[in-house]
Coordinates of C-alpha atoms in Angstrom, one line a residue:
Chain A
X4 CA 0.0 0.0 0.0
X5 CA 2.7 2.4 1.0
X6 CA 4.7 1.4 -2.1
X7 CA 1.7 2.0 -4.3
X8 CA 1.3 5.5 -2.8
X9 CA 5.0 6.3 -3.3
X10 CA 4.7 5.0 -6.9
X11 CA 1.6 7.2 -7.5
X12 CA 3.3 10.2 -6.1
X13 CA 6.4 9.7 -8.2
X14 CA 4.4 9.4 -11.4
X15 CA 2.3 12.4 -10.5
X16 CA 5.5 14.4 -9.9
X17 CA 6.8 13.2 -13.3
X18 CA 3.7 14.5 -15.1
X19 CA 3.8 17.8 -13.2
X20 CA 7.4 18.4 -14.1
X21 CA 6.9 17.6 -17.8
X22 CA 3.7 19.7 -18.0
X23 CA 5.4 22.7 -16.4
X24 CA 8.2 22.5 -19.0
X25 CA 5.7 22.2 -21.9
X26 CA 3.6 25.1 -20.6
X27 CA 6.6 27.3 -20.3
X28 CA 7.9 26.4 -23.7
X29 CA 4.6 26.4 -25.7
X30 CA 2.1 28.1 -23.5
X31 CA -0.8 26.5 -21.5
X32 CA -3.3 26.8 -24.3
X33 CA -1.0 25.4 -27.1
X34 CA 0.1 22.4 -25.0
X35 CA -1.8 19.2 -25.6
X36 CA -1.9 16.0 -23.5
X37 CA 0.0 14.3 -26.3
X38 CA 3.0 16.6 -25.8
X39 CA 2.9 16.2 -22.0
X40 CA 2.7 12.4 -22.6
X41 CA 5.8 12.5 -24.8
X42 CA 7.7 14.7 -22.3
X43 CA 7.1 12.5 -19.3
X44 CA 7.2 9.2 -21.3
X45 CA 3.8 8.0 -20.0
X46 CA 0.8 7.2 -22.2
X47 CA -2.0 9.8 -22.4
X48 CA -4.3 7.1 -20.8
X49 CA -2.0 6.8 -17.9
X50 CA -1.8 10.5 -17.4
X51 CA -5.6 10.7 -17.2
X52 CA -5.4 8.3 -14.2
X53 CA -3.7 11.1 -12.3
X54 CA -5.1 14.3 -14.0
X55 CA -8.5 14.3 -15.7
X56 CA -7.6 17.5 -17.7
X57 CA -5.1 20.3 -18.2
X58 CA -6.8 22.5 -15.6
X59 CA -6.3 19.7 -13.0
X60 CA -2.5 19.9 -13.8
X61 CA -2.5 23.6 -13.3
X62 CA -4.5 23.0 -10.0
X63 CA -1.7 20.7 -8.8
X64 CA 1.0 23.3 -9.7
X65 CA -1.0 25.9 -7.9
X66 CA -1.4 23.6 -4.9
X67 CA 2.4 23.1 -4.8
X68 CA 2.9 26.8 -4.8
X69 CA 0.2 27.3 -2.1
X70 CA 2.0 24.7 0.1
X71 CA 5.1 26.8 0.0
X72 CA 3.5 30.2 0.3
X73 CA 0.8 29.7 3.0
X74 CA 3.0 29.0 6.0
X75 CA 5.1 32.1 5.2
X76 CA 2.0 34.2 4.7
X77 CA 0.6 33.0 8.1
X78 CA 3.9 33.8 9.8
X79 CA 4.0 37.3 8.2
X80 CA 0.3 37.9 9.2
X81 CA 1.6 37.6 12.9
X82 CA 4.5 40.0 12.3
X83 CA 4.7 42.4 15.3
X84 CA 5.1 45.3 12.9
X85 CA 2.2 45.1 10.4
X86 CA 3.8 47.3 7.9
X87 CA 6.9 45.0 7.8
X88 CA 4.4 42.1 7.5
X89 CA 3.0 43.7 4.4
X90 CA 6.4 44.5 2.9
X91 CA 7.5 40.9 3.6
X92 CA 4.4 39.4 2.0
X93 CA 4.8 41.4 -1.2
X94 CA 8.6 40.7 -1.5
X95 CA 8.2 37.0 -0.7
X96 CA 5.5 36.6 -3.3
X97 CA 7.5 38.5 -6.0
X98 CA 10.5 36.2 -5.3
X99 CA 8.4 33.0 -5.4
X100 CA 6.3 33.8 -8.5
X101 CA 9.3 35.2 -10.5
X102 CA 11.8 32.4 -9.5
X103 CA 13.3 30.5 -12.5
X104 CA 10.7 30.3 -15.3
X105 CA 7.8 30.8 -12.9
X106 CA 6.9 34.2 -14.3
X107 CA 6.3 32.9 -17.8
X108 CA 4.1 30.1 -16.4
X109 CA 2.0 32.5 -14.2
X110 CA 1.4 35.1 -16.9
X111 CA 0.2 32.3 -19.1
X112 CA -2.1 31.0 -16.4
X113 CA -3.5 34.5 -15.9
X114 CA -4.2 34.9 -19.6
X115 CA -5.9 31.5 -19.7
X116 CA -8.0 32.3 -16.6
X117 CA -10.2 34.7 -18.5
X118 CA -11.3 31.9 -20.8
X119 CA -11.2 28.9 -18.4
X120 CA -13.5 28.9 -15.4
X121 CA -11.5 26.3 -13.5
X122 CA -8.3 28.2 -13.9
X123 CA -10.1 31.5 -13.0
X124 CA -11.3 29.9 -9.8
X125 CA -7.8 28.9 -8.8
X126 CA -6.5 32.4 -9.4
X127 CA -9.4 34.0 -7.5
X128 CA -8.9 31.7 -4.5
X129 CA -5.2 32.6 -4.2
X130 CA -5.7 36.3 -4.7
X131 CA -8.7 36.4 -2.3
X132 CA -6.6 34.9 0.4
X133 CA -3.7 37.2 -0.2
X134 CA -6.0 40.2 -0.3
X135 CA -7.6 39.2 3.0
X136 CA -4.2 38.8 4.7
X137 CA -3.1 42.2 3.4
X138 CA -6.3 43.9 4.6
X139 CA -5.9 42.3 8.1
X140 CA -2.4 43.7 8.3
X141 CA -3.5 47.1 7.0
X142 CA -6.2 47.3 9.6
X143 CA -3.7 46.4 12.4
X144 CA -1.4 49.1 11.0
X145 CA -4.2 51.7 11.2
X146 CA -5.3 50.6 14.7
X147 CA -1.7 51.0 15.9
X148 CA -1.6 54.4 14.4
X149 CA 1.2 53.4 12.0
X150 CA -0.7 54.3 8.8
X151 CA -3.4 57.0 8.3
X152 CA -7.0 55.9 9.0
X153 CA -8.4 57.4 5.8
X154 CA -6.6 54.8 3.7
X155 CA -9.0 52.8 1.3
X156 CA -8.2 49.3 2.4
X157 CA -9.6 47.6 -0.7
X158 CA -7.7 49.9 -3.1
X159 CA -4.5 49.6 -1.1
X160 CA -4.6 45.8 -1.1
X161 CA -5.4 45.8 -4.8
X162 CA -2.4 48.0 -5.7
X163 CA -0.1 45.8 -3.4
X164 CA -1.3 42.7 -5.3
X165 CA -0.9 44.6 -8.6
X166 CA 2.8 45.1 -7.7
X167 CA 3.1 41.3 -7.6
X168 CA 1.2 40.8 -10.9
X169 CA 3.3 43.6 -12.5
X170 CA 6.6 42.0 -11.4
X171 CA 5.5 38.8 -13.1
X172 CA 4.7 40.6 -16.3
X173 CA 8.0 42.6 -16.1
X174 CA 10.2 39.5 -15.6
X175 CA 8.4 37.6 -18.3
X176 CA 8.7 40.5 -20.8
X177 CA 12.3 41.5 -19.8
X178 CA 14.1 38.2 -19.3
X179 CA 17.3 40.1 -18.5
X180 CA 15.9 42.0 -15.7
X181 CA 17.3 41.2 -12.2
X182 CA 14.2 41.6 -10.1
X183 CA 16.1 40.8 -6.9
X184 CA 18.1 44.0 -7.4
X185 CA 14.9 45.9 -7.5
X186 CA 13.4 44.6 -4.2
X187 CA 15.1 47.2 -1.9
X188 CA 13.5 50.0 -3.9
X189 CA 10.1 48.2 -3.7
X190 CA 10.4 47.7 0.0
X191 CA 11.3 51.4 0.6
X192 CA 8.5 52.5 -1.7
X193 CA 5.9 50.5 0.2
X194 CA 7.1 51.8 3.5
X195 CA 7.1 55.4 2.4
X196 CA 3.8 55.1 0.7
X197 CA 2.1 53.5 3.8
X198 CA 3.7 55.6 6.5
X199 CA 5.1 58.8 5.1
X200 CA 5.2 60.4 8.5
X201 CA 7.9 57.9 9.6
X202 CA 10.3 58.9 6.7
Chain B
X22 CA -6.9 57.1 -55.8
X23 CA -8.4 58.7 -52.7
X24 CA -11.3 56.4 -53.0
X25 CA -9.0 53.4 -53.1
X26 CA -7.2 54.6 -50.0
X27 CA -10.4 55.1 -48.2
X28 CA -11.6 51.6 -49.2
X29 CA -8.3 50.1 -48.0
X30 CA -8.5 51.9 -44.7
X31 CA -12.1 50.8 -44.2
X32 CA -11.2 47.2 -44.9
X33 CA -8.2 47.2 -42.7
X34 CA -10.3 48.7 -39.9
X35 CA -12.9 45.9 -40.4
X36 CA -10.2 43.2 -40.0
X37 CA -8.8 44.9 -36.9
X38 CA -12.1 45.2 -35.2
X39 CA -13.0 41.5 -36.0
X40 CA -9.5 40.3 -34.9
X41 CA -9.7 42.3 -31.6
X42 CA -13.0 40.6 -30.8
X43 CA -11.7 37.1 -31.7
X44 CA -8.5 37.6 -29.6
X45 CA -10.5 38.8 -26.6
X46 CA -13.0 35.9 -26.9
X47 CA -10.6 33.0 -27.7
X48 CA -7.1 34.4 -27.0
X49 CA -4.4 35.4 -29.5
X50 CA -2.8 32.0 -29.8
X51 CA -6.1 30.1 -30.3
X52 CA -7.4 32.5 -32.9
X53 CA -6.8 31.4 -36.5
X54 CA -7.0 33.5 -39.7
X55 CA -10.1 31.4 -40.6
X56 CA -12.0 32.8 -37.5
X57 CA -11.0 36.4 -38.2
X58 CA -12.1 35.9 -41.8
X59 CA -15.5 34.6 -40.7
X60 CA -15.9 37.5 -38.2
X61 CA -15.1 40.2 -40.7
X62 CA -16.7 38.5 -43.7
X63 CA -13.6 38.7 -45.8
X64 CA -11.7 35.8 -47.4
X65 CA -8.5 34.8 -45.8
X66 CA -6.7 35.6 -49.0
X67 CA -8.1 39.1 -48.9
X68 CA -7.0 39.6 -45.2
X69 CA -3.5 38.6 -46.2
X70 CA -3.4 41.6 -48.6
X71 CA -3.7 43.9 -45.5
X72 CA -1.9 41.8 -42.9
X73 CA 0.7 39.1 -43.7
X74 CA 0.3 37.3 -40.3
X75 CA -1.3 37.6 -36.9
X76 CA 1.6 39.5 -35.4
X77 CA 1.0 42.2 -38.0
X78 CA -2.5 42.5 -36.8
X79 CA -1.3 42.9 -33.2
X80 CA 1.3 45.4 -34.5
X81 CA -1.6 47.5 -36.0
X82 CA -3.6 47.3 -32.7
X83 CA -0.4 48.4 -30.9
X84 CA 0.1 51.2 -33.4
X85 CA -3.5 52.5 -32.8
X86 CA -2.8 52.5 -29.1
X87 CA 0.5 54.3 -29.5
X88 CA -1.2 57.0 -31.7
X89 CA -3.5 57.7 -28.8
X90 CA -0.9 57.4 -26.0
X91 CA 2.1 59.2 -27.4
X92 CA 0.8 62.8 -27.6
X93 CA -0.5 62.5 -24.0
X94 CA 2.9 61.1 -22.8
X95 CA 4.7 63.9 -24.6
X96 CA 2.5 66.5 -22.9
X97 CA 3.0 64.9 -19.5
X98 CA 6.8 64.8 -20.1
X99 CA 6.6 68.7 -20.2
X100 CA 4.5 68.9 -17.0
X101 CA 5.8 71.8 -14.8
X102 CA 5.6 69.5 -11.8
X103 CA 7.5 66.3 -12.7
X104 CA 5.9 64.2 -10.0
X105 CA 2.5 65.1 -11.3
X106 CA 3.8 64.2 -14.8
X107 CA 4.6 60.8 -13.5
X108 CA 1.3 60.3 -11.7
X109 CA -0.5 61.5 -14.8
X110 CA 1.4 59.0 -17.0
X111 CA 0.7 56.0 -14.8
X112 CA -3.0 56.9 -14.4
X113 CA -3.6 57.6 -18.0
X114 CA -1.9 54.3 -19.1
X115 CA -4.0 52.3 -16.6
X116 CA -7.2 53.9 -17.9
X117 CA -6.2 53.4 -21.5
X118 CA -5.0 49.7 -21.2
X119 CA -7.9 48.7 -18.9
X120 CA -10.7 50.4 -20.9
X121 CA -13.5 48.1 -22.1
X122 CA -12.0 44.6 -22.8
X123 CA -8.5 46.0 -23.4
X124 CA -7.1 44.4 -20.3
X125 CA -7.9 40.9 -21.5
X126 CA -6.3 41.7 -24.9
X127 CA -3.1 43.1 -23.4
X128 CA -2.6 40.2 -20.9
X129 CA -2.9 37.8 -23.8
X130 CA -0.4 39.8 -25.9
X131 CA 2.0 39.8 -22.9
X132 CA 1.7 36.0 -22.5
X133 CA 2.3 35.6 -26.3
X134 CA 5.3 37.8 -26.3
X135 CA 7.5 35.3 -24.5
X136 CA 7.0 32.9 -27.4
X137 CA 6.7 35.3 -30.4
X138 CA 9.7 37.5 -31.2
X139 CA 7.6 40.0 -33.3
X140 CA 5.1 40.5 -30.4
X141 CA 8.0 40.7 -27.9
X142 CA 9.6 43.5 -30.0
X143 CA 6.3 45.4 -29.9
X144 CA 6.1 45.2 -26.2
X145 CA 9.7 46.1 -25.6
X146 CA 9.4 49.2 -27.8
X147 CA 6.4 50.5 -26.0
X148 CA 7.8 49.8 -22.5
X149 CA 11.2 51.2 -23.4
X150 CA 9.6 54.5 -24.4
X151 CA 7.5 54.7 -21.3
X152 CA 10.5 53.8 -19.1
X153 CA 12.6 56.5 -20.7
X154 CA 9.9 59.2 -20.2
X155 CA 9.5 58.1 -16.6
X156 CA 13.2 58.3 -16.0
X157 CA 13.4 61.8 -17.6
X158 CA 10.6 63.0 -15.2
X159 CA 12.3 61.3 -12.2
X160 CA 15.6 63.0 -13.0
X161 CA 13.9 66.4 -13.3
X162 CA 12.1 65.7 -9.9
X163 CA 15.5 64.9 -8.3
X164 CA 17.2 68.0 -9.9
X165 CA 14.4 70.2 -8.5
X166 CA 14.8 68.7 -5.1
X167 CA 11.3 67.3 -5.1
X168 CA 12.4 63.7 -4.6
X169 CA 15.5 62.3 -2.8
X170 CA 18.6 62.0 -5.0
X171 CA 19.4 58.4 -3.8
X172 CA 16.4 56.9 -5.6
X173 CA 17.4 54.1 -8.0
X174 CA 15.9 55.5 -11.2
X175 CA 15.8 52.2 -13.1
X176 CA 14.1 50.4 -10.2
X177 CA 11.6 53.2 -9.6
X178 CA 10.6 53.3 -13.3
X179 CA 10.3 49.5 -13.3
X180 CA 7.9 49.5 -10.3
X181 CA 5.8 52.4 -11.8
X182 CA 5.5 50.3 -15.0
X183 CA 4.7 47.2 -13.0
X184 CA 1.7 49.1 -11.5
X185 CA 0.3 49.5 -15.0
X186 CA 1.0 45.8 -15.8
X187 CA -0.5 44.8 -12.5
X188 CA -3.6 46.8 -13.1
X189 CA -4.1 45.0 -16.4
X190 CA -3.8 41.6 -14.7
X191 CA -6.2 42.7 -11.8
X192 CA -8.9 43.9 -14.2
X193 CA -8.6 40.8 -16.4
X194 CA -8.8 38.5 -13.4
X195 CA -11.5 40.4 -11.5
X196 CA -13.9 41.5 -14.2
X197 CA -16.1 43.2 -11.5
X198 CA -13.3 45.4 -10.2
X199 CA -13.9 49.2 -10.7
X200 CA -10.4 50.3 -11.4
X201 CA -11.4 53.9 -11.8
X202 CA -12.5 53.9 -8.2
X203 CA -9.0 52.8 -7.2
X204 CA -7.1 55.5 -9.1
X205 CA -7.2 58.2 -6.3
X206 CA -5.5 55.7 -3.9
X207 CA -2.9 55.0 -6.6
X208 CA -2.2 58.7 -7.3
X209 CA -1.8 59.4 -3.5
X210 CA 0.4 56.3 -3.1
X211 CA 2.8 57.4 -5.9
X212 CA 3.0 60.9 -4.5
X213 CA 3.7 59.7 -0.9
X214 CA 6.2 57.2 -2.2
X215 CA 8.2 59.7 -4.3
X216 CA 8.1 62.7 -2.0
X217 CA 7.3 61.6 1.5
X218 CA 8.6 64.9 3.0
X219 CA 5.8 66.8 1.2
X220 CA 3.1 64.7 3.0

C-alpha cells in the first residue's frame, strides 16, 4: 500500500514536471496532452489516471505553490510590525512567482483564466486569500496608528497585489531584468507610501 | 486614388475590429485567420493583402494605441511638476489599457510575447519608451529637489510600469473590479512614495 502510494506520487510528480516545462515552452493553451505524454514518457491514458484534464494539472501546480506560500503568509500575518508584514508578503510573493521560469508560467495561467473557469477559480482563491491577509495587516497598522486611518483598504490591497502581478509581467517581458536587485526600492517605496510620516 | 485609399483603410479597420473581438474571446494564440475571416466577412486571401500574419494585426492594434498614447505622454513629459507628470502618465496608461476589454487583450499579448519575437519586440518598444519618459521625469524631480537623490531610477521606473501591468492583470482576473475607483488611492500612493517629505 505504501509502495503504491509512493509510486503514485512519483508518477504524478513526473507528469507535473513535464507539464510545467511544456507550458513554459509552448504556453498553456497550445500544449496538448500528447506533448505532455511525450515529455514524461507516459501514455496519455496513464496521465488521465492522475489528472482528468489540463486544468487539473494547473491546479496541482498551484497547490504546490500554495503549500510553499501559505506558512510564510501565516507567519507574516503575525509580524509584530504590520507594515513589515505587508512588505514581507509582497517581497516574498514576488520572489516566489518570479523564480526561475515561474513568471512565464504564471502570466500564461493569468491569460488563460479569462477563458477557463477552473483556472479562473484557482486564481481567484489565491488572490482572495492574499487580499484578506493584506487587509488584516493594513487594519492592524491603522489601529496601531502606523498608517493613516483614511486609507482605502480595498484599493490599497489591490495595488499591493498589482505590484506582484506587475513584477510577473516585467520579468516575463524583460528576461534580462534582475528583479532581486529591484526589491530594496520596492520595500522602501511601500514603507514610504504606507507611513510617510515615519520617513 | 483617394477612394481606393479610403476603401483600403475601411477594410483594414474591419479586419482589426474583428481580430480584436476574436482575440478577446478565444485568445491570441487560439485564434486562426479562418476565424478572423469569418468574423469580418472577408476571405483569408483578402485579409493577407492587408496583414501578412497575426503578429502584423497585433502590430496594428499596438500602433493604434500608440497613436492615442504618445501625444498624451509627450505633454505629460513637459508637466511643470515632474511628480504630477509621473502620476498622470501612470493613471492615463492604466485607464487606456484597462478600458473596455483591453485588459484581456493586453494580458494575452504579454503572454504571447514570451513565445513570439515580433510580439515581444512590440512590447519592448512600448515599454522602453515609457521607461525613458518616466526616468526623464524622475531625473527632473531629483534636480528640482522634489524627490530624494538616492532613488534608484531604473528600479523606480520598473515598479511604476509594474503598477500598469498589474492593473491589467487585476482587471482581467477580477472583471467586477472598478479600477477607476482605485485611481485616487494609486495617485496618492505614488505621491507619498516619491516625495514623503511633502506629506
